[in-house]
PDB file of C-alpha atoms in Angstrom:
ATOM      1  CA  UNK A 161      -5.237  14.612   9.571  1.00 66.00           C
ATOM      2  CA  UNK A 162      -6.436  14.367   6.351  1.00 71.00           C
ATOM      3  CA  UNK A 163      -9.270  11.945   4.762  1.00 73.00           C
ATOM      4  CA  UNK A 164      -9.942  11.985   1.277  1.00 75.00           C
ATOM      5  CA  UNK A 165     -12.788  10.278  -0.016  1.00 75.00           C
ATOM      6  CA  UNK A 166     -12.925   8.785  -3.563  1.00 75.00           C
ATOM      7  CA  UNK A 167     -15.785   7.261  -4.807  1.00 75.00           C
ATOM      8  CA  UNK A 168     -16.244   4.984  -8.034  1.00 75.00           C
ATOM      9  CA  UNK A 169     -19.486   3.809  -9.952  1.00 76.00           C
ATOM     10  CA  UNK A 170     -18.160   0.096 -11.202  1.00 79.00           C
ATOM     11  CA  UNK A 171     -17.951  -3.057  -8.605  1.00 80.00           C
ATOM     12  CA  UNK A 172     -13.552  -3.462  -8.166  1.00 79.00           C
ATOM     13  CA  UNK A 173     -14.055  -7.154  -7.237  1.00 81.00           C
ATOM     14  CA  UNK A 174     -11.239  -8.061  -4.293  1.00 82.00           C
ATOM     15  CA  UNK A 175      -8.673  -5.376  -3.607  1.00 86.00           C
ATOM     16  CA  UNK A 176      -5.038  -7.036  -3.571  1.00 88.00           C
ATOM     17  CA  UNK A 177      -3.046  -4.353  -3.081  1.00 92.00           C
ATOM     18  CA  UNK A 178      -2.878  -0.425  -3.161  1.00 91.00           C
ATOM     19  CA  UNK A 179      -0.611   1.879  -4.665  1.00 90.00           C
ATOM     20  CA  UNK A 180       0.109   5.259  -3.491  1.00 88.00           C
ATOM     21  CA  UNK A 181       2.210   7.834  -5.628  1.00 85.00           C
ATOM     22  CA  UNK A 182       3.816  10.764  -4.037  1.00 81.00           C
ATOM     23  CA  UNK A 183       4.742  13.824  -6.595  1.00 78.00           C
ATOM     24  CA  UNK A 184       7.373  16.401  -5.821  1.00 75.00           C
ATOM     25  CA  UNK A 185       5.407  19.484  -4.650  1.00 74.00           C
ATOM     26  CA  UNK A 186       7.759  21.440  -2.670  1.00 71.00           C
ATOM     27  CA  UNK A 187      11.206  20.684  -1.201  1.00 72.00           C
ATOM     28  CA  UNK A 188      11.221  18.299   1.041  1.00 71.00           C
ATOM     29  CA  UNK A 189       7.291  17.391   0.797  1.00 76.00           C
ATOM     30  CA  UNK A 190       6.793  14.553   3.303  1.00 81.00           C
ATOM     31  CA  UNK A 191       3.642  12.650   3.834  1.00 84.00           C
ATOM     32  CA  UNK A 192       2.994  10.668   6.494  1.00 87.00           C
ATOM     33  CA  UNK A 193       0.318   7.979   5.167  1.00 88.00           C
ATOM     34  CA  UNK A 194      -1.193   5.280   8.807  1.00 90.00           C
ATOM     35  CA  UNK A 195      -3.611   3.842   6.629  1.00 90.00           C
ATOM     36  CA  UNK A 196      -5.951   3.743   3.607  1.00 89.00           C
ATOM     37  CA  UNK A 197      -9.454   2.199   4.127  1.00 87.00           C
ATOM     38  CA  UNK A 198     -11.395   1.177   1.100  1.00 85.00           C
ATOM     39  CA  UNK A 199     -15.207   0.910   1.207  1.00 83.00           C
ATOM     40  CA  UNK A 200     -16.811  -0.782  -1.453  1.00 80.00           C
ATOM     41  CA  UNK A 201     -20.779   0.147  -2.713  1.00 80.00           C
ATOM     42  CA  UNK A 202     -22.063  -2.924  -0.923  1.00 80.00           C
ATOM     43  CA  UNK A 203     -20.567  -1.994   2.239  1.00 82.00           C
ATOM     44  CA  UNK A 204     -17.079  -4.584   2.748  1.00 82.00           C
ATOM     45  CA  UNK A 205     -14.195  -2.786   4.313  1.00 84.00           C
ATOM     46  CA  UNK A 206     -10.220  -3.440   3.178  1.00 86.00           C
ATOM     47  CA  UNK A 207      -7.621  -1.904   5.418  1.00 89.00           C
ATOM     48  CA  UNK A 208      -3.876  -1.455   3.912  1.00 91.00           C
ATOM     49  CA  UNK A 209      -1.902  -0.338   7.045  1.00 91.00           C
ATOM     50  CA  UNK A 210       1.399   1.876   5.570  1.00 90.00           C
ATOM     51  CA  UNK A 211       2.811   3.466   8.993  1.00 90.00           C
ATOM     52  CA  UNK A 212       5.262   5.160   7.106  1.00 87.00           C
ATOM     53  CA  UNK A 213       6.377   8.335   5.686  1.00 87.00           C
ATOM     54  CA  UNK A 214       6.308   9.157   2.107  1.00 85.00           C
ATOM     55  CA  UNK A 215       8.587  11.396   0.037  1.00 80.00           C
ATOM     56  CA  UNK A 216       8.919  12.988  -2.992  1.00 73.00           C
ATOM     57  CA  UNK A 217       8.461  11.319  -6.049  1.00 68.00           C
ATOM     58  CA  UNK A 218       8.146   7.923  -4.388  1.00 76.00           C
ATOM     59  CA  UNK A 219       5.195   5.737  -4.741  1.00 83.00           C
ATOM     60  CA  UNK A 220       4.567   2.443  -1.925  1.00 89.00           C
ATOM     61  CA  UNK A 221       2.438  -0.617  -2.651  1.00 90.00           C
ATOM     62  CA  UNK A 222       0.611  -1.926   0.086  1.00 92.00           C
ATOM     63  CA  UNK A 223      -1.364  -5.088   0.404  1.00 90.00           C
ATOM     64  CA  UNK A 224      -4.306  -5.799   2.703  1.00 87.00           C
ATOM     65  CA  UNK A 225      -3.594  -5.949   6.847  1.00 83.00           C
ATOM     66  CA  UNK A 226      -5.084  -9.567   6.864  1.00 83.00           C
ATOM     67  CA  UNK A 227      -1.519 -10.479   8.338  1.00 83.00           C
ATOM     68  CA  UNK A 228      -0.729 -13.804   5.808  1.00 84.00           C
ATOM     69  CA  UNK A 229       2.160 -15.997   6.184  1.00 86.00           C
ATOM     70  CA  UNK A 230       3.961 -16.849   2.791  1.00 86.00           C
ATOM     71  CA  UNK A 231       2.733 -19.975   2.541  1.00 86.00           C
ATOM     72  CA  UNK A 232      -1.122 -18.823   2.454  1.00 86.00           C
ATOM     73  CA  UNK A 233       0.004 -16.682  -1.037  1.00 85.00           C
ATOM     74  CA  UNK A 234      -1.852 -18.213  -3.473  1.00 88.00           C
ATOM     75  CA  UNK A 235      -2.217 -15.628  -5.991  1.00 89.00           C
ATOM     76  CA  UNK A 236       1.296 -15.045  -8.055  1.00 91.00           C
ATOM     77  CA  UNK A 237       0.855 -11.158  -7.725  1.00 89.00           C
ATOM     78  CA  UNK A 238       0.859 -11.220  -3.882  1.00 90.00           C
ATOM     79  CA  UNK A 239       3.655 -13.542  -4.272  1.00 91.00           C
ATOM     80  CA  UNK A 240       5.760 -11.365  -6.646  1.00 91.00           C
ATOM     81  CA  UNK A 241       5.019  -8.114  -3.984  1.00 89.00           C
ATOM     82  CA  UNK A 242       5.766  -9.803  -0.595  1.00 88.00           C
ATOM     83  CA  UNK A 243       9.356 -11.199  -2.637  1.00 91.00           C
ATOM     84  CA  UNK A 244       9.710  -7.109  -3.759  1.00 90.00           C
ATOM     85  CA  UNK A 245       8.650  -6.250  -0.143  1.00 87.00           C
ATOM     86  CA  UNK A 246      11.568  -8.388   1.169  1.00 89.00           C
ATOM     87  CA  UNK A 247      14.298  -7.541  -1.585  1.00 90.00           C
ATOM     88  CA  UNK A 248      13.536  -3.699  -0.627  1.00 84.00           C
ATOM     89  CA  UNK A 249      13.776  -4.272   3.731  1.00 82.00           C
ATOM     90  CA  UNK A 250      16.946  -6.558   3.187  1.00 87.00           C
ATOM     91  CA  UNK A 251      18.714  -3.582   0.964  1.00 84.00           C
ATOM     92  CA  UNK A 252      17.822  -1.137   3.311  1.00 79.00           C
ATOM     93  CA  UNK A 253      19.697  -3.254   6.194  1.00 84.00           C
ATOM     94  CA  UNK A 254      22.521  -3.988   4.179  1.00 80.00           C
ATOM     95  CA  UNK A 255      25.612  -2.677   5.387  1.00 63.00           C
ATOM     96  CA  UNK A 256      28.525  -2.758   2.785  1.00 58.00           C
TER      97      UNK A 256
END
């Protein structure tokens, strides 16, 4: 298990989503990425559950684990990712 802890000066404001890029290091380089918790300097907490492995090259967007339903998407970026989120599942259980 690793941790790594970054730390930043400035105040982010609300964390919408996370993105995590993978470079090649070595054939076959797989990570396997459970979470990422962000702590902010005043002490709130975001959680971005990935559960998923991560290969080379690749980079996965993740949104907060708040658990939304469609409808409570107010804000057009979480709109446009949940819409990518689904294109990307329904291509991956696509059987042609």
């Amino acid at each position: 298990v690793v941790s790594v802890d970054i730390r930043v000066k400035k105040i982010l404001g609300d964390i919408l989503l996370v993105k995590l890029e993978k470079e090649k290091f070595l054939f076959d380089d797989q990570w396997y990425c459970r979470c990422i918790s962000v702590t902010t300097p005043s002490g709130d907490c975001f959680e971005f559950p990935c559960y998923r492995w991560i290969a080379n090259e690749k980079e996965v967007v993740l949104r907060d684990g708040k658990g939304q339903l469609p409808l409570d998407d107010k804000i057009s970026l979480l709109k446009n990712h949940r819409h990518k989120e689904l294109e990307s599942r329904q291509q991956l259980f696509r059987s042609d």
